[in-house]
Short mmCIF file of C-alpha atoms and ligand atoms in Angstrom, two decimals:
data_model
loop_
_atom_site.label_atom_id
_atom_site.label_comp_id
_atom_site.label_asym_id
_atom_site.label_seq_id
_atom_site.Cartn_x
_atom_site.Cartn_y
_atom_site.Cartn_z
CA MET A 1 369.24 126.93 22.10
CA ASP A 2 367.43 125.18 24.94
CA ASP A 3 370.48 125.51 27.18
CA LEU A 4 370.43 129.29 27.10
CA PHE A 5 367.75 129.65 29.73
CA PRO A 6 367.47 129.26 32.59
CA PRO A 7 369.75 129.68 34.58
CA ASP A 8 371.10 132.74 32.79
CA CYS A 9 367.97 133.99 31.01
CA PRO A 10 369.85 136.29 28.60
CA GLY A 11 367.54 138.98 27.31
CA PHE A 12 365.35 138.82 30.39
CA MET A 13 365.32 141.79 32.74
CA HIS A 14 363.28 142.45 35.89
CA ARG A 15 363.53 145.49 38.15
CA PRO A 16 361.46 148.10 40.02
CA HIS A 17 360.38 150.91 37.72
CA TRP A 18 357.42 153.03 38.91
CA SER A 19 357.45 154.94 42.20
CA ALA A 20 354.34 154.81 44.40
CA ALA A 21 353.13 158.11 42.91
CA GLU A 22 353.72 156.86 39.36
CA GLN A 23 351.87 153.62 40.15
CA ALA A 24 348.85 155.66 41.28
CA GLU A 25 349.05 157.76 38.11
CA ALA A 26 349.40 154.69 35.89
CA LEU A 27 346.49 153.00 37.63
CA ALA A 28 344.27 156.06 37.04
CA ALA A 29 345.21 155.91 33.36
CA VAL A 30 344.38 152.18 33.21
CA ARG A 31 341.07 152.87 34.91
CA SER A 32 340.20 155.36 32.14
CA VAL A 33 341.15 152.71 29.58
CA ALA A 34 338.82 150.21 31.27
CA GLU A 35 335.97 152.73 31.31
CA ALA A 36 336.24 153.05 27.52
CA ALA A 37 337.07 149.36 26.95
CA PRO A 38 335.58 147.27 29.79
CA PHE A 39 337.25 144.11 31.07
CA TYR A 40 335.72 140.98 29.57
CA VAL A 41 336.22 137.26 30.11
CA PRO A 42 338.17 135.72 27.20
CA VAL A 43 337.76 132.04 26.39
CA MET A 44 340.27 129.44 25.20
CA PRO A 45 340.39 128.44 21.56
CA ARG A 46 338.41 125.28 20.76
CA SER A 47 337.38 124.32 24.32
CA GLY A 48 335.72 127.68 24.97
CA ARG A 49 336.87 127.43 28.61
CA PRO A 50 337.01 130.85 30.27
CA PHE A 51 340.32 132.32 31.40
CA SER A 52 340.45 133.14 35.12
CA VAL A 53 342.08 136.43 34.09
CA ARG A 54 339.88 139.27 32.82
CA MET A 55 341.27 141.25 29.89
CA THR A 56 341.04 144.44 27.94
CA ASN A 57 343.49 146.34 25.71
CA CYS A 58 344.66 149.73 24.60
CA GLY A 59 346.63 150.60 21.48
CA SER A 60 345.90 150.24 17.78
CA LEU A 61 345.75 146.45 18.16
CA GLY A 62 344.48 144.34 21.02
CA TRP A 63 345.22 140.70 21.81
CA VAL A 64 342.06 138.62 21.93
CA SER A 65 341.25 134.96 22.44
CA ASP A 66 338.01 133.22 21.58
CA ARG A 67 336.85 129.84 20.27
CA ASN A 68 338.46 130.62 16.90
CA GLY A 69 341.95 131.22 18.28
CA TYR A 70 344.34 133.88 19.50
CA ARG A 71 344.87 136.99 17.39
CA TYR A 72 345.29 140.73 17.30
CA HIS A 73 342.23 142.77 16.53
CA ALA A 74 341.59 146.52 16.21
CA THR A 75 338.29 146.49 18.12
CA HIS A 76 336.87 145.30 21.43
CA PRO A 77 335.14 141.90 21.00
CA VAL A 78 332.11 142.90 23.10
CA THR A 79 331.58 146.62 22.41
CA GLY A 80 332.95 146.63 18.85
CA ALA A 81 334.71 149.94 19.54
CA PRO A 82 338.35 150.64 18.64
CA TRP A 83 340.70 150.20 21.61
CA PRO A 84 341.59 153.45 23.41
CA PRO A 85 345.13 154.79 22.90
CA ILE A 86 347.98 153.65 25.14
CA PRO A 87 348.38 156.26 27.92
CA PRO A 88 351.59 158.34 27.74
CA ILE A 89 352.85 157.15 31.16
CA ILE A 90 352.83 153.57 29.80
CA LEU A 91 354.39 154.51 26.43
CA ASP A 92 357.19 156.20 28.38
CA VAL A 93 358.18 152.87 29.93
CA TRP A 94 358.52 151.28 26.51
CA ALA A 95 360.64 154.21 25.34
CA SER A 96 362.98 153.83 28.30
CA VAL A 97 363.40 150.04 28.45
CA ALA A 98 362.52 148.45 25.09
CA GLY A 99 365.64 149.44 23.15
CA TYR A 100 363.48 149.38 20.04
CA PRO A 101 363.00 152.44 17.80
CA HIS A 102 359.25 152.09 17.12
CA PRO A 103 356.29 152.37 19.48
CA PRO A 104 354.32 149.38 20.74
CA GLU A 105 351.01 148.71 19.00
CA ALA A 106 349.33 146.63 21.68
CA CYS A 107 348.96 146.93 25.42
CA LEU A 108 347.13 143.96 26.90
CA VAL A 109 345.61 144.74 30.30
CA ASN A 110 345.11 141.68 32.49
CA TYR A 111 343.23 141.74 35.79
CA TYR A 112 343.93 138.90 38.22
CA ALA A 113 341.40 138.66 41.03
CA PRO A 114 342.63 136.63 44.04
CA GLY A 115 342.78 133.04 42.77
CA ALA A 116 343.34 133.92 39.10
CA LYS A 117 346.37 132.56 37.27
CA LEU A 118 347.77 132.24 33.76
CA GLY A 119 349.21 128.99 32.43
CA LEU A 120 352.66 128.65 30.91
CA HIS A 121 352.61 130.04 27.35
CA GLN A 122 354.73 131.75 24.72
CA ASP A 123 353.94 135.19 23.25
CA ALA A 124 354.16 134.24 19.60
CA ASP A 125 351.24 135.92 17.83
CA GLU A 126 353.37 138.86 16.67
CA THR A 127 355.26 139.16 13.38
CA ASP A 128 358.21 141.13 14.73
CA PHE A 129 360.19 139.22 17.38
CA THR A 130 363.03 141.76 17.29
CA ALA A 131 360.92 143.94 19.60
CA PRO A 132 360.81 142.81 23.23
CA VAL A 133 357.75 142.12 25.36
CA VAL A 134 357.55 144.71 28.14
CA SER A 135 355.42 143.87 31.15
CA LEU A 136 354.36 146.04 34.10
CA SER A 137 352.79 145.02 37.39
CA LEU A 138 350.32 146.99 39.56
CA GLY A 139 348.67 145.84 42.78
CA ASP A 140 349.19 142.54 44.56
CA ASP A 141 352.44 140.59 44.20
CA CYS A 142 352.46 137.49 42.01
CA ARG A 143 354.62 134.44 41.45
CA PHE A 144 355.80 134.70 37.85
CA ARG A 145 357.28 131.63 36.16
CA LEU A 146 359.86 131.89 33.39
CA GLY A 147 361.13 129.01 31.29
CA GLY A 148 362.93 128.72 28.00
CA PRO A 149 361.93 128.68 24.34
CA ALA A 150 360.65 125.10 24.55
CA ARG A 151 357.76 124.09 26.77
CA ARG A 152 359.82 121.28 28.33
CA ASP A 153 362.67 123.61 29.37
CA PRO A 154 363.24 124.06 33.11
CA THR A 155 361.51 127.02 34.68
CA ARG A 156 362.25 129.37 37.55
CA ALA A 157 359.81 131.32 39.72
CA MET A 158 360.20 134.91 40.84
CA ARG A 159 358.05 137.43 42.66
CA LEU A 160 356.81 140.45 40.72
CA VAL A 161 355.63 143.37 42.83
CA SER A 162 353.69 146.55 42.10
CA GLY A 163 355.67 148.97 39.96
CA ASP A 164 358.03 146.32 38.57
CA VAL A 165 358.91 146.06 34.92
CA ALA A 166 359.92 142.79 33.27
CA VAL A 167 361.32 142.57 29.75
CA LEU A 168 361.51 139.50 27.54
CA GLY A 169 363.90 140.39 24.76
CA SER A 170 366.41 138.83 22.37
CA GLU A 171 367.00 135.18 23.40
CA SER A 172 364.20 135.40 25.99
CA ARG A 173 361.66 136.90 23.59
CA LEU A 174 359.99 133.53 23.03
CA ALA A 175 360.54 132.14 26.52
CA PHE A 176 357.55 130.33 28.02
CA HIS A 177 356.10 132.19 30.98
CA GLY A 178 353.04 132.31 33.18
CA VAL A 179 351.60 133.44 36.49
CA ASP A 180 351.27 130.68 39.11
CA ARG A 181 349.33 132.74 41.61
CA ILE A 182 348.86 136.14 43.09
CA TYR A 183 349.40 136.95 46.77
CA PRO A 184 346.17 138.61 47.96
CA GLY A 185 346.47 141.47 50.40
CA THR A 186 350.07 142.39 49.52
CA SER A 187 349.07 145.78 48.03
CA THR A 188 346.34 148.33 48.66
CA LEU A 189 346.81 150.07 45.29
CA LEU A 190 343.72 148.56 43.61
CA ARG A 191 341.44 148.74 46.64
CA ASP A 192 339.32 151.72 45.54
CA TRP A 193 338.65 150.05 42.22
CA PHE A 194 338.53 146.37 43.19
CA PRO A 195 337.61 145.94 46.89
CA GLU A 196 338.94 142.36 46.77
CA GLY A 197 342.33 143.65 45.58
CA GLY A 198 344.19 141.70 42.94
CA ARG A 199 346.79 142.43 40.32
CA ILE A 200 346.89 144.28 37.02
CA ASN A 201 349.49 143.43 34.41
CA LEU A 202 350.18 145.55 31.36
CA THR A 203 351.92 143.82 28.46
CA LEU A 204 353.30 146.03 25.71
CA ARG A 205 354.11 144.52 22.33
CA ARG A 206 355.04 145.48 18.82
CA VAL A 207 352.85 143.31 16.58
CA THR A 208 353.75 144.21 12.98
CA LYS A 209 357.07 144.88 11.35
CA PRO A 210 357.53 148.63 10.86
CA ALA A 211 357.22 149.74 7.21
C1 LIG B 1 351.00 137.63 30.12
O1 LIG B 1 351.89 136.84 29.85
O2 LIG B 1 350.09 137.90 29.33
C2 LIG B 1 350.93 138.31 31.46
C3 LIG B 1 352.08 138.04 32.37
C4 LIG B 1 351.86 138.67 33.71
O3 LIG B 1 350.71 138.84 34.14
O4 LIG B 1 352.86 139.00 34.39
MN1 LIG B 2 352.47 136.33 27.87
#
């Protein structure tokens, strides 16, 4: 199985998706999400070390990390409130690219300030791996790293830009991936919200097996 990726990365797809106008609309929707469910600083299991990425969620389940581990949870860890619903413009992307007949339950919202990054990891906290992971980028470009299903597998780097969608499905569903760095100043999309710029990533996932 290790030989399947890279170089071919079957099940992985990356392409532009949102127009400039759609990016502005999606960002406004994400801003409303973050008003209801503010960004917070998650910490690593055990060590309690803070992530450099700030996080929030929308959807019936949100992905959270704290000293006790990674898991999905129905409420915000700081406010205790249920996560707001996933905005329709984001659900539409899932419907058009996921190839999966049920809606996503979780939309993780990551904010990368200049200098933030995310180490190589696997998205494996879900119970249904037949659904893909669908990821959207807004704001500054980043260098995304994609490997294979084992941590030791070779990796390749690619640039994700604002409006792009990336899908990890089928044989790439459990591929290790991470964000090496963002490229500050490559987009003005976030400027009114975050004067320092940065990048927002939206990760849509199905968590539970449909009944
Ligand atoms: C993630 O794996 O949670 C986010 C990936 C990204 O920011 O592109
Ligand atoms: Mn991930």
